[in-house]
């Protein structure tokens, strides 16, 4: 049996609440999303952590999970239903995991998947600023990461924290969010910035004038094309919790 390295409790970091000019919002200040304080995992969930989860939740092993909860590519690269088979991969981000499986894992940590607004808020930060989206150099760096082929990119955690202390929000893997199936792009630009549509179905549509956030729009396009059972070789996840963690 391939054991994962000893792991401590997952590191959740406090994220203060804020208003967010989301790519899903309209151009006016009134369209900003309000994000309540929450906590987020500092790093994506790793193969080793997910392997431990499968030991205690065998119903999510590859040969046990119903097809309605995970497609045929679920953990397909693992050598067995419960083990990755490569000790070097244990500290890498887990991928080929469905939304249903990711949510089940987060629940095992008394957590949940982050919402899109929560993920976008944290992803807007660089190493020094809570919102670096207006910085052309930062946008260019992100686009260069996204332009790499899947063969060039790595699922190895980089341990390079952003302003909040959260690592690898860009450039390594795509990540599930809780409301992925509400991220609908409306072809009718007249619906952009409609708060009611955004609140109820997420189709209050991406502001297509905001092409500077192309890398984030790519995320929305990918996530909106998936189902809860979908898996891909570069799609993983991290978890979040309501409220903030107590400082130690």
PDB file of C-alpha atoms in Angstrom, residues 10-223:
ATOM      1  CA  UNK A  10      -5.637  21.694   6.203  1.00  0.00           C
ATOM      2  CA  UNK A  11      -4.438  25.290   6.312  1.00  0.00           C
ATOM      3  CA  UNK A  12      -7.431  27.623   5.916  1.00  0.00           C
ATOM      4  CA  UNK A  13      -6.742  31.352   5.624  1.00  0.00           C
ATOM      5  CA  UNK A  14      -9.117  34.170   6.524  1.00  0.00           C
ATOM      6  CA  UNK A  15     -10.341  36.272   3.622  1.00  0.00           C
ATOM      7  CA  UNK A  16     -12.003  39.575   4.559  1.00  0.00           C
ATOM      8  CA  UNK A  17     -15.299  40.450   2.981  1.00  0.00           C
ATOM      9  CA  UNK A  18     -15.313  42.960   0.176  1.00  0.00           C
ATOM     10  CA  UNK A  19     -17.168  44.264  -2.848  1.00  0.00           C
ATOM     11  CA  UNK A  20     -16.034  42.800  -6.142  1.00  0.00           C
ATOM     12  CA  UNK A  21     -16.325  44.168  -9.656  1.00  0.00           C
ATOM     13  CA  UNK A  22     -16.778  40.696 -11.076  1.00  0.00           C
ATOM     14  CA  UNK A  23     -16.474  39.715 -14.722  1.00  0.00           C
ATOM     15  CA  UNK A  24     -20.057  38.567 -14.233  1.00  0.00           C
ATOM     16  CA  UNK A  25     -21.156  42.054 -13.165  1.00  0.00           C
ATOM     17  CA  UNK A  26     -22.174  45.029 -15.221  1.00  0.00           C
ATOM     18  CA  UNK A  27     -20.081  48.176 -15.605  1.00  0.00           C
ATOM     19  CA  UNK A  28     -21.788  50.197 -12.853  1.00  0.00           C
ATOM     20  CA  UNK A  29     -20.739  50.333  -9.203  1.00  0.00           C
ATOM     21  CA  UNK A  30     -24.197  49.144  -8.165  1.00  0.00           C
ATOM     22  CA  UNK A  31     -23.493  45.860  -9.933  1.00  0.00           C
ATOM     23  CA  UNK A  32     -20.583  44.925  -7.683  1.00  0.00           C
ATOM     24  CA  UNK A  33     -20.881  41.599  -5.914  1.00  0.00           C
ATOM     25  CA  UNK A  34     -20.807  41.603  -2.120  1.00  0.00           C
ATOM     26  CA  UNK A  35     -18.597  38.851  -0.718  1.00  0.00           C
ATOM     27  CA  UNK A  36     -18.907  38.051   2.973  1.00  0.00           C
ATOM     28  CA  UNK A  37     -15.833  37.141   5.059  1.00  0.00           C
ATOM     29  CA  UNK A  38     -14.837  33.517   4.559  1.00  0.00           C
ATOM     30  CA  UNK A  39     -11.862  31.181   4.788  1.00  0.00           C
ATOM     31  CA  UNK A  40     -10.113  29.379   1.956  1.00  0.00           C
ATOM     32  CA  UNK A  41      -7.604  26.559   1.738  1.00  0.00           C
ATOM     33  CA  UNK A  42      -4.125  27.924   1.171  1.00  0.00           C
ATOM     34  CA  UNK A  43      -3.418  25.310  -1.520  1.00  0.00           C
ATOM     35  CA  UNK A  44      -5.407  23.011  -3.800  1.00  0.00           C
ATOM     36  CA  UNK A  45      -6.198  19.546  -2.448  1.00  0.00           C
ATOM     37  CA  UNK A  46      -3.358  17.136  -3.210  1.00  0.00           C
ATOM     38  CA  UNK A  47      -3.322  13.539  -4.419  1.00  0.00           C
ATOM     39  CA  UNK A  48      -2.084  12.463  -1.003  1.00  0.00           C
ATOM     40  CA  UNK A  49      -4.936  14.202   0.791  1.00  0.00           C
ATOM     41  CA  UNK A  50      -7.477  12.807  -1.625  1.00  0.00           C
ATOM     42  CA  UNK A  51      -5.996   9.335  -1.257  1.00  0.00           C
ATOM     43  CA  UNK A  52      -6.501   9.557   2.508  1.00  0.00           C
ATOM     44  CA  UNK A  53     -10.089  10.667   1.896  1.00  0.00           C
ATOM     45  CA  UNK A  54     -10.713   7.567  -0.233  1.00  0.00           C
ATOM     46  CA  UNK A  55      -9.488   5.321   2.561  1.00  0.00           C
ATOM     47  CA  UNK A  56     -12.254   6.584   4.840  1.00  0.00           C
ATOM     48  CA  UNK A  57     -14.841   7.191   2.105  1.00  0.00           C
ATOM     49  CA  UNK A  58     -14.531   4.146  -0.175  1.00  0.00           C
ATOM     50  CA  UNK A  59     -17.805   5.030  -1.887  1.00  0.00           C
ATOM     51  CA  UNK A  60     -15.798   7.661  -3.816  1.00  0.00           C
ATOM     52  CA  UNK A  61     -13.207   5.203  -5.088  1.00  0.00           C
ATOM     53  CA  UNK A  62     -13.058   4.870  -8.847  1.00  0.00           C
ATOM     54  CA  UNK A  63     -14.682   1.432  -8.976  1.00  0.00           C
ATOM     55  CA  UNK A  64     -17.460   2.361  -6.536  1.00  0.00           C
ATOM     56  CA  UNK A  65     -18.711   5.797  -7.504  1.00  0.00           C
ATOM     57  CA  UNK A  66     -21.884   5.837  -9.656  1.00  0.00           C
ATOM     58  CA  UNK A  67     -21.486   7.264 -13.152  1.00  0.00           C
ATOM     59  CA  UNK A  68     -24.011   9.973 -12.340  1.00  0.00           C
ATOM     60  CA  UNK A  69     -21.452  11.409  -9.886  1.00  0.00           C
ATOM     61  CA  UNK A  70     -18.260  10.962 -11.925  1.00  0.00           C
ATOM     62  CA  UNK A  71     -17.576  10.186 -15.566  1.00  0.00           C
ATOM     63  CA  UNK A  72     -15.317   7.445 -16.920  1.00  0.00           C
ATOM     64  CA  UNK A  73     -12.165   9.587 -16.643  1.00  0.00           C
ATOM     65  CA  UNK A  74     -12.463  10.002 -12.870  1.00  0.00           C
ATOM     66  CA  UNK A  75      -8.982   9.410 -11.363  1.00  0.00           C
ATOM     67  CA  UNK A  76      -8.146   7.468 -14.533  1.00  0.00           C
ATOM     68  CA  UNK A  77      -4.390   7.963 -14.135  1.00  0.00           C
ATOM     69  CA  UNK A  78      -4.283   6.350 -10.682  1.00  0.00           C
ATOM     70  CA  UNK A  79      -2.897   2.814 -10.652  1.00  0.00           C
ATOM     71  CA  UNK A  80      -5.707   1.527  -8.436  1.00  0.00           C
ATOM     72  CA  UNK A  81      -9.143   2.732  -7.332  1.00  0.00           C
ATOM     73  CA  UNK A  82      -7.724   4.018  -4.047  1.00  0.00           C
ATOM     74  CA  UNK A  83      -4.061   4.869  -4.701  1.00  0.00           C
ATOM     75  CA  UNK A  84      -2.237   7.136  -7.093  1.00  0.00           C
ATOM     76  CA  UNK A  85       0.630   4.645  -7.378  1.00  0.00           C
ATOM     77  CA  UNK A  86       3.424   7.226  -7.473  1.00  0.00           C
ATOM     78  CA  UNK A  87       4.836   8.646  -4.265  1.00  0.00           C
ATOM     79  CA  UNK A  88       6.127  11.702  -6.149  1.00  0.00           C
ATOM     80  CA  UNK A  89       2.570  12.643  -7.086  1.00  0.00           C
ATOM     81  CA  UNK A  90       1.267  12.622  -3.529  1.00  0.00           C
ATOM     82  CA  UNK A  91       2.137  16.292  -2.979  1.00  0.00           C
ATOM     83  CA  UNK A  92       0.794  17.381  -6.370  1.00  0.00           C
ATOM     84  CA  UNK A  93      -2.696  18.796  -6.855  1.00  0.00           C
ATOM     85  CA  UNK A  94      -5.326  16.143  -7.447  1.00  0.00           C
ATOM     86  CA  UNK A  95      -7.082  16.368 -10.818  1.00  0.00           C
ATOM     87  CA  UNK A  96      -9.633  14.330 -12.776  1.00  0.00           C
ATOM     88  CA  UNK A  97     -12.086  14.801  -9.912  1.00  0.00           C
ATOM     89  CA  UNK A  98     -15.759  15.599 -10.475  1.00  0.00           C
ATOM     90  CA  UNK A  99     -17.723  18.412  -8.818  1.00  0.00           C
ATOM     91  CA  UNK A 100     -19.686  15.873  -6.778  1.00  0.00           C
ATOM     92  CA  UNK A 101     -16.497  14.220  -5.521  1.00  0.00           C
ATOM     93  CA  UNK A 102     -14.845  17.555  -4.755  1.00  0.00           C
ATOM     94  CA  UNK A 103     -17.869  18.704  -2.768  1.00  0.00           C
ATOM     95  CA  UNK A 104     -17.887  15.419  -0.820  1.00  0.00           C
ATOM     96  CA  UNK A 105     -14.223  15.865   0.041  1.00  0.00           C
ATOM     97  CA  UNK A 106     -14.792  19.423   1.253  1.00  0.00           C
ATOM     98  CA  UNK A 107     -17.698  18.263   3.404  1.00  0.00           C
ATOM     99  CA  UNK A 108     -15.317  15.780   5.055  1.00  0.00           C
ATOM    100  CA  UNK A 109     -13.330  18.844   6.227  1.00  0.00           C
ATOM    101  CA  UNK A 110     -16.474  20.636   7.428  1.00  0.00           C
ATOM    102  CA  UNK A 111     -16.099  22.863   4.416  1.00  0.00           C
ATOM    103  CA  UNK A 112     -17.532  23.405   0.933  1.00  0.00           C
ATOM    104  CA  UNK A 113     -16.395  24.451  -2.495  1.00  0.00           C
ATOM    105  CA  UNK A 114     -15.903  28.216  -2.812  1.00  0.00           C
ATOM    106  CA  UNK A 115     -18.444  30.211  -4.771  1.00  0.00           C
ATOM    107  CA  UNK A 116     -17.350  31.824  -8.021  1.00  0.00           C
ATOM    108  CA  UNK A 117     -17.315  35.287  -6.414  1.00  0.00           C
ATOM    109  CA  UNK A 118     -15.160  34.009  -3.547  1.00  0.00           C
ATOM    110  CA  UNK A 119     -12.739  32.351  -5.938  1.00  0.00           C
ATOM    111  CA  UNK A 120     -12.610  35.418  -8.195  1.00  0.00           C
ATOM    112  CA  UNK A 121     -11.992  37.747  -5.242  1.00  0.00           C
ATOM    113  CA  UNK A 122      -8.931  35.792  -4.098  1.00  0.00           C
ATOM    114  CA  UNK A 123      -7.738  35.217  -7.665  1.00  0.00           C
ATOM    115  CA  UNK A 124      -7.636  38.989  -8.254  1.00  0.00           C
ATOM    116  CA  UNK A 125      -4.668  39.347  -5.900  1.00  0.00           C
ATOM    117  CA  UNK A 126      -0.992  39.345  -6.730  1.00  0.00           C
ATOM    118  CA  UNK A 127       1.763  39.065  -4.130  1.00  0.00           C
ATOM    119  CA  UNK A 128       1.393  42.661  -2.873  1.00  0.00           C
ATOM    120  CA  UNK A 129      -2.129  43.817  -3.751  1.00  0.00           C
ATOM    121  CA  UNK A 130      -5.619  42.551  -3.003  1.00  0.00           C
ATOM    122  CA  UNK A 131      -6.731  43.545  -6.511  1.00  0.00           C
ATOM    123  CA  UNK A 132      -4.025  43.588  -9.182  1.00  0.00           C
ATOM    124  CA  UNK A 133      -6.343  43.290 -12.161  1.00  0.00           C
ATOM    125  CA  UNK A 134      -5.539  46.793 -13.425  1.00  0.00           C
ATOM    126  CA  UNK A 135      -1.813  45.967 -13.611  1.00  0.00           C
ATOM    127  CA  UNK A 136      -0.876  45.132 -17.230  1.00  0.00           C
ATOM    128  CA  UNK A 137       2.237  43.221 -16.136  1.00  0.00           C
ATOM    129  CA  UNK A 138       0.201  41.000 -13.809  1.00  0.00           C
ATOM    130  CA  UNK A 139      -2.382  40.329 -16.512  1.00  0.00           C
ATOM    131  CA  UNK A 140       0.360  39.444 -18.973  1.00  0.00           C
ATOM    132  CA  UNK A 141       1.941  37.052 -16.483  1.00  0.00           C
ATOM    133  CA  UNK A 142      -1.367  35.270 -15.939  1.00  0.00           C
ATOM    134  CA  UNK A 143      -2.037  34.996 -19.660  1.00  0.00           C
ATOM    135  CA  UNK A 144       1.428  33.504 -20.160  1.00  0.00           C
ATOM    136  CA  UNK A 145       0.581  30.790 -17.613  1.00  0.00           C
ATOM    137  CA  UNK A 146      -2.734  30.042 -19.295  1.00  0.00           C
ATOM    138  CA  UNK A 147      -1.078  29.839 -22.706  1.00  0.00           C
ATOM    139  CA  UNK A 148       1.047  26.870 -21.641  1.00  0.00           C
ATOM    140  CA  UNK A 149      -0.015  23.496 -22.949  1.00  0.00           C
ATOM    141  CA  UNK A 150      -1.144  20.844 -20.500  1.00  0.00           C
ATOM    142  CA  UNK A 151       2.138  19.014 -21.192  1.00  0.00           C
ATOM    143  CA  UNK A 152       4.150  22.045 -20.065  1.00  0.00           C
ATOM    144  CA  UNK A 153       2.139  22.888 -16.977  1.00  0.00           C
ATOM    145  CA  UNK A 154       2.656  21.101 -13.685  1.00  0.00           C
ATOM    146  CA  UNK A 155       0.363  20.129 -10.838  1.00  0.00           C
ATOM    147  CA  UNK A 156       3.194  20.563  -8.329  1.00  0.00           C
ATOM    148  CA  UNK A 157       2.264  23.079  -5.622  1.00  0.00           C
ATOM    149  CA  UNK A 158       4.507  26.115  -6.060  1.00  0.00           C
ATOM    150  CA  UNK A 159       4.131  27.517  -2.534  1.00  0.00           C
ATOM    151  CA  UNK A 160       4.091  31.045  -3.949  1.00  0.00           C
ATOM    152  CA  UNK A 161       1.488  32.903  -1.883  1.00  0.00           C
ATOM    153  CA  UNK A 162      -0.526  35.885  -3.029  1.00  0.00           C
ATOM    154  CA  UNK A 163      -1.640  38.884  -0.950  1.00  0.00           C
ATOM    155  CA  UNK A 164      -3.901  36.676   1.175  1.00  0.00           C
ATOM    156  CA  UNK A 165      -1.332  33.901   1.556  1.00  0.00           C
ATOM    157  CA  UNK A 166      -3.236  31.669  -0.882  1.00  0.00           C
ATOM    158  CA  UNK A 167      -1.150  29.746  -3.419  1.00  0.00           C
ATOM    159  CA  UNK A 168      -1.548  28.735  -7.055  1.00  0.00           C
ATOM    160  CA  UNK A 169      -4.792  30.458  -7.959  1.00  0.00           C
ATOM    161  CA  UNK A 170      -3.507  30.692 -11.525  1.00  0.00           C
ATOM    162  CA  UNK A 171      -1.326  28.780 -13.910  1.00  0.00           C
ATOM    163  CA  UNK A 172      -1.346  25.297 -12.407  1.00  0.00           C
ATOM    164  CA  UNK A 173      -4.849  23.815 -12.589  1.00  0.00           C
ATOM    165  CA  UNK A 174      -8.431  24.864 -13.190  1.00  0.00           C
ATOM    166  CA  UNK A 175     -10.619  24.691 -10.069  1.00  0.00           C
ATOM    167  CA  UNK A 176     -14.202  23.769  -9.318  1.00  0.00           C
ATOM    168  CA  UNK A 177     -16.507  26.320  -7.710  1.00  0.00           C
ATOM    169  CA  UNK A 178     -19.794  25.545  -5.996  1.00  0.00           C
ATOM    170  CA  UNK A 179     -21.966  27.442  -8.490  1.00  0.00           C
ATOM    171  CA  UNK A 180     -20.142  26.455 -11.684  1.00  0.00           C
ATOM    172  CA  UNK A 181     -23.409  25.625 -13.440  1.00  0.00           C
ATOM    173  CA  UNK A 182     -24.709  29.173 -12.950  1.00  0.00           C
ATOM    174  CA  UNK A 183     -21.863  30.789 -14.894  1.00  0.00           C
ATOM    175  CA  UNK A 184     -23.755  31.289 -18.124  1.00  0.00           C
ATOM    176  CA  UNK A 185     -22.601  33.654 -20.839  1.00  0.00           C
ATOM    177  CA  UNK A 186     -25.486  35.455 -22.482  1.00  0.00           C
ATOM    178  CA  UNK A 187     -25.103  36.180 -26.186  1.00  0.00           C
ATOM    179  CA  UNK A 188     -27.427  39.152 -25.781  1.00  0.00           C
ATOM    180  CA  UNK A 189     -25.347  42.101 -24.555  1.00  0.00           C
ATOM    181  CA  UNK A 190     -28.525  43.858 -23.484  1.00  0.00           C
ATOM    182  CA  UNK A 191     -28.706  41.534 -20.466  1.00  0.00           C
ATOM    183  CA  UNK A 192     -25.296  42.570 -19.147  1.00  0.00           C
ATOM    184  CA  UNK A 193     -25.340  43.949 -15.642  1.00  0.00           C
ATOM    185  CA  UNK A 194     -28.866  42.762 -14.852  1.00  0.00           C
ATOM    186  CA  UNK A 195     -28.643  42.152 -11.061  1.00  0.00           C
ATOM    187  CA  UNK A 196     -31.763  39.990 -10.950  1.00  0.00           C
ATOM    188  CA  UNK A 197     -30.498  37.649 -13.637  1.00  0.00           C
ATOM    189  CA  UNK A 198     -27.136  37.393 -11.926  1.00  0.00           C
ATOM    190  CA  UNK A 199     -28.711  36.660  -8.576  1.00  0.00           C
ATOM    191  CA  UNK A 200     -31.060  33.951  -9.781  1.00  0.00           C
ATOM    192  CA  UNK A 201     -29.272  32.188 -12.611  1.00  0.00           C
ATOM    193  CA  UNK A 202     -25.850  33.686 -13.140  1.00  0.00           C
ATOM    194  CA  UNK A 203     -26.668  34.739 -16.671  1.00  0.00           C
ATOM    195  CA  UNK A 204     -26.438  38.398 -15.878  1.00  0.00           C
ATOM    196  CA  UNK A 205     -23.815  38.116 -18.127  1.00  0.00           C
ATOM    197  CA  UNK A 206     -20.162  38.683 -18.588  1.00  0.00           C
ATOM    198  CA  UNK A 207     -19.243  42.231 -19.517  1.00  0.00           C
ATOM    199  CA  UNK A 208     -17.619  41.586 -22.856  1.00  0.00           C
ATOM    200  CA  UNK A 209     -16.066  45.060 -22.842  1.00  0.00           C
ATOM    201  CA  UNK A 210     -13.786  43.855 -20.044  1.00  0.00           C
ATOM    202  CA  UNK A 211     -11.378  42.001 -22.300  1.00  0.00           C
ATOM    203  CA  UNK A 212      -8.468  42.720 -19.926  1.00  0.00           C
ATOM    204  CA  UNK A 213      -9.767  39.866 -17.773  1.00  0.00           C
ATOM    205  CA  UNK A 214      -9.574  37.356 -20.600  1.00  0.00           C
ATOM    206  CA  UNK A 215      -7.832  34.752 -18.434  1.00  0.00           C
ATOM    207  CA  UNK A 216     -10.720  34.815 -15.968  1.00  0.00           C
ATOM    208  CA  UNK A 217     -13.254  34.697 -18.783  1.00  0.00           C
ATOM    209  CA  UNK A 218     -11.546  31.505 -19.960  1.00  0.00           C
ATOM    210  CA  UNK A 219     -12.289  29.990 -16.554  1.00  0.00           C
ATOM    211  CA  UNK A 220     -15.950  30.941 -16.803  1.00  0.00           C
ATOM    212  CA  UNK A 221     -16.198  29.473 -20.287  1.00  0.00           C
ATOM    213  CA  UNK A 222     -14.658  26.180 -19.180  1.00  0.00           C
ATOM    214  CA  UNK A 223     -16.708  25.798 -16.008  1.00  0.00           C
TER     215      UNK A 223
END
